[in-house]
């Protein structure tokens, strides 16, 4: 619901139209602000102005269309054309992983240098990119403007539910040296019902890394517990249910699986290890979390190989799911691709289906046969591996799946499908952390 008090919109520029920038821009326009989003790719800007959304993100197309129709959302080429009128400028550019694991700040510095000369006096630059502690200062330096404040305002959006997360946040965190600037930024979120935390920039930047690292820790922990469950004959689903009733633990983010991936956790966890190391702290715990995750890819590949009779060399393996999680078309650092890569290295022929992957064209898919439907992926397969938790996989006709396969064997790396129904149909079934 829009709050009427937010209707008195501010003039906002958003630099970068990746999933964070585009979601931020579209949602701020929806909250009543006047938003110009800038990108450096001409085709992307043209497509966005036509209302074509380059990513799969629930509800985002509706908000972009709404903004374009009302005129409150526009897309321009080049950041300098977006900022001259802006009271607030969001930096939403990528911070990829540098060679030594640290975050590469070159995009953010370049963006700041570019907009610096064009900013209004008293404008506020808001950093939404995930950046190491101290980057607010780096941005200040790159802007070279003493009359402009820089504020850290980390995002906590999940791909696939980014619009929902933006409009229904668990919290809004603002890190600023200048309290006046913090209050002005807080005003942008008046339409949202969420706790607001104002802190210093270093703490805000650390909140972002610590949150992602903690979530990754939860998942690695549950994957390690799943390994214990397999060894002692327990069922991880029941174990997690029992743990989750404890309010101190909670049941969120305790789903065992093939390991965590995506564009954030792998990069941010390594960056935090590096940030700590540079500051003189050896973050052994987080290193362990990363190791458990890498072992999980191997464990799942081993499971599939074992299910295929001990070797996959020359055998066909069907794979359902290639994206790093369901409801996104993002394959960056996807555990599914990690596992497929291991299977192929062991000589398997991989036939894969993913509802959001239509064409082989992507180099990450080289050597994988992309099927046009889930049944075709199973043709002649010795084993089916379910690697991404797309809902639609649950409702497929498993009699048909069984008829298509060379052998009725399933490794369900997401504990997604109905195990009993499969066993009844004569499948051999293996999940994660349970028989
Ligand atoms: C993550 C965080 O959840 C967001 O809060 C954060 O804003 C974002 O990174 C970011 O830094 O930009 P996202 O990468 O979209 O969001 O994906 P998640 O939903 O967190 O999932 C990450 C990985 O963990 C996926 O591979 C997923 O399959 C896996 N996962 C998640 C599990 O294996 N088990 C779970 O219980 C939850």
Coordinates of C-alpha atoms in Angstrom, one line a residue, residues 121-287:
X121 CA 24.8 21.5 -4.2
X122 CA 23.3 19.7 -1.1
X123 CA 22.6 16.5 -3.1
X124 CA 22.9 13.2 -1.2
X125 CA 24.7 10.3 -2.8
X126 CA 23.3 7.0 -1.4
X127 CA 25.4 3.9 -1.7
X128 CA 23.4 0.7 -2.3
X129 CA 26.1 -1.4 -3.8
X130 CA 27.7 -3.9 -1.4
X131 CA 31.0 -2.3 -0.5
X132 CA 33.8 -2.9 2.0
X133 CA 33.9 -0.8 5.2
X134 CA 35.4 2.6 4.4
X135 CA 33.9 2.8 0.9
X136 CA 31.7 5.7 1.9
X137 CA 34.9 7.7 2.2
X138 CA 36.1 6.3 -1.2
X139 CA 33.0 7.6 -2.8
X140 CA 33.4 11.0 -1.1
X141 CA 36.9 11.2 -2.5
X142 CA 35.8 10.2 -6.0
X143 CA 33.0 12.7 -6.0
X144 CA 35.3 15.5 -5.0
X145 CA 32.4 17.6 -3.6
X146 CA 32.5 19.0 -0.1
X147 CA 28.9 20.2 -0.5
X148 CA 27.5 16.7 -1.2
X149 CA 26.9 14.0 1.6
X150 CA 27.4 10.3 1.1
X151 CA 25.2 7.9 2.9
X152 CA 25.4 4.1 3.1
X153 CA 22.0 2.4 2.6
X154 CA 22.6 -1.3 2.0
X155 CA 20.0 -3.4 0.2
X156 CA 18.7 -6.7 1.5
X157 CA 16.7 -7.8 -1.6
X158 CA 16.5 -11.4 -2.6
X159 CA 16.5 -12.1 -6.3
X160 CA 13.1 -13.4 -7.3
X161 CA 11.3 -11.5 -4.6
X162 CA 13.2 -8.2 -4.8
X163 CA 10.1 -6.0 -5.3
X164 CA 8.3 -7.6 -2.4
X165 CA 11.5 -7.3 -0.2
X166 CA 11.9 -3.6 -1.2
X167 CA 8.3 -2.7 -0.3
X168 CA 8.2 -4.9 2.8
X169 CA 11.6 -4.7 4.3
X170 CA 12.6 -6.2 7.6
X171 CA 14.6 -3.0 8.3
X172 CA 16.0 0.1 6.6
X173 CA 19.6 0.7 7.5
X174 CA 21.1 4.1 6.9
X175 CA 24.8 4.8 7.7
X176 CA 25.8 8.5 7.7
X177 CA 28.2 10.8 9.4
X178 CA 25.7 13.7 8.8
X179 CA 22.5 13.1 10.8
X180 CA 20.7 15.7 8.6
X181 CA 21.4 13.6 5.5
X182 CA 20.3 10.4 7.3
X183 CA 17.0 12.0 8.1
X184 CA 16.5 13.2 4.6
X185 CA 17.2 9.7 3.2
X186 CA 14.9 8.2 5.8
X187 CA 12.2 10.4 4.4
X188 CA 12.3 8.6 1.1
X189 CA 11.0 5.5 2.8
X190 CA 8.1 7.0 4.6
X191 CA 5.7 4.9 2.7
X192 CA 7.1 1.7 4.2
X193 CA 6.3 0.1 7.5
X194 CA 9.8 -1.0 8.7
X195 CA 12.1 -0.4 11.6
X196 CA 14.7 2.3 10.7
X197 CA 18.2 2.1 12.0
X198 CA 20.5 5.1 11.6
X199 CA 24.1 4.3 12.3
X200 CA 27.6 5.3 11.1
X201 CA 28.7 4.3 7.6
X202 CA 31.2 1.6 8.8
X203 CA 28.5 -0.2 10.8
X204 CA 25.9 0.0 8.0
X205 CA 28.4 -1.5 5.6
X206 CA 29.3 -4.2 8.1
X207 CA 25.6 -5.0 8.7
X208 CA 25.2 -5.9 5.0
X209 CA 28.2 -8.3 5.0
X210 CA 27.5 -9.7 8.4
X211 CA 23.9 -10.5 7.4
X212 CA 24.8 -12.3 4.2
X213 CA 27.6 -14.2 5.9
X214 CA 25.2 -15.2 8.7
X215 CA 22.6 -16.5 6.3
X216 CA 25.3 -18.4 4.4
X217 CA 26.5 -19.8 7.7
X218 CA 22.9 -21.0 8.5
X219 CA 22.8 -22.9 5.2
X220 CA 26.3 -24.4 5.5
X221 CA 25.4 -25.4 9.0
X222 CA 22.2 -27.2 7.9
X223 CA 24.0 -28.8 5.0
X224 CA 26.6 -30.1 7.5
X225 CA 23.8 -31.4 9.7
X226 CA 22.3 -33.1 6.7
X227 CA 25.6 -34.9 6.3
X228 CA 25.5 -36.0 9.9
X229 CA 21.8 -37.1 9.4
X230 CA 22.9 -39.3 6.5
X231 CA 25.6 -40.8 8.6
X232 CA 23.4 -41.5 11.7
X233 CA 20.1 -42.4 9.9
X234 CA 18.2 -39.2 10.9
X235 CA 15.9 -37.2 8.6
X236 CA 17.2 -33.6 8.2
X237 CA 13.7 -32.3 7.3
X238 CA 12.4 -33.5 10.7
X239 CA 15.6 -32.2 12.4
X240 CA 15.1 -28.7 10.9
X241 CA 11.5 -28.7 11.8
X242 CA 12.3 -29.4 15.4
X243 CA 15.1 -26.9 15.5
X244 CA 13.0 -24.2 13.9
X245 CA 10.3 -24.2 16.6
X246 CA 12.9 -22.7 18.9
X247 CA 12.3 -19.0 18.4
X248 CA 16.0 -18.3 19.0
X249 CA 16.8 -20.4 15.9
X250 CA 13.8 -19.9 13.7
X251 CA 13.0 -21.9 10.6
X252 CA 14.0 -19.5 7.8
X253 CA 17.1 -20.2 5.7
X254 CA 17.5 -23.7 7.0
X255 CA 16.7 -25.6 3.9
X256 CA 19.3 -28.1 3.0
X257 CA 20.3 -28.2 -0.6
X258 CA 23.2 -28.4 -3.2
X259 CA 25.0 -25.5 -1.5
X260 CA 24.5 -21.7 -1.7
X261 CA 25.3 -19.6 -4.7
X262 CA 24.2 -16.6 -6.7
X263 CA 25.7 -13.2 -7.3
X264 CA 26.0 -12.3 -3.6
X265 CA 26.8 -15.0 -1.0
X266 CA 29.9 -16.4 -2.6
X267 CA 31.3 -12.9 -3.4
X268 CA 30.3 -11.3 -0.2
X269 CA 31.5 -14.1 2.1
X270 CA 35.0 -14.1 0.5
X271 CA 35.1 -10.3 0.6
X272 CA 34.3 -10.4 4.4
X273 CA 37.1 -12.9 5.0
X274 CA 39.4 -10.5 3.2
X275 CA 38.1 -7.4 5.0
X276 CA 38.7 -9.1 8.3
X277 CA 42.1 -10.4 7.3
X278 CA 43.1 -6.9 6.1
X279 CA 42.0 -5.6 9.5
X280 CA 44.1 -8.2 11.3
X281 CA 41.4 -10.8 12.2
X282 CA 41.5 -14.4 10.8
X283 CA 37.8 -15.2 10.2
X284 CA 38.3 -19.0 10.4
X285 CA 34.6 -19.6 11.1
X286 CA 33.5 -18.0 7.8
X287 CA 36.3 -19.8 5.9

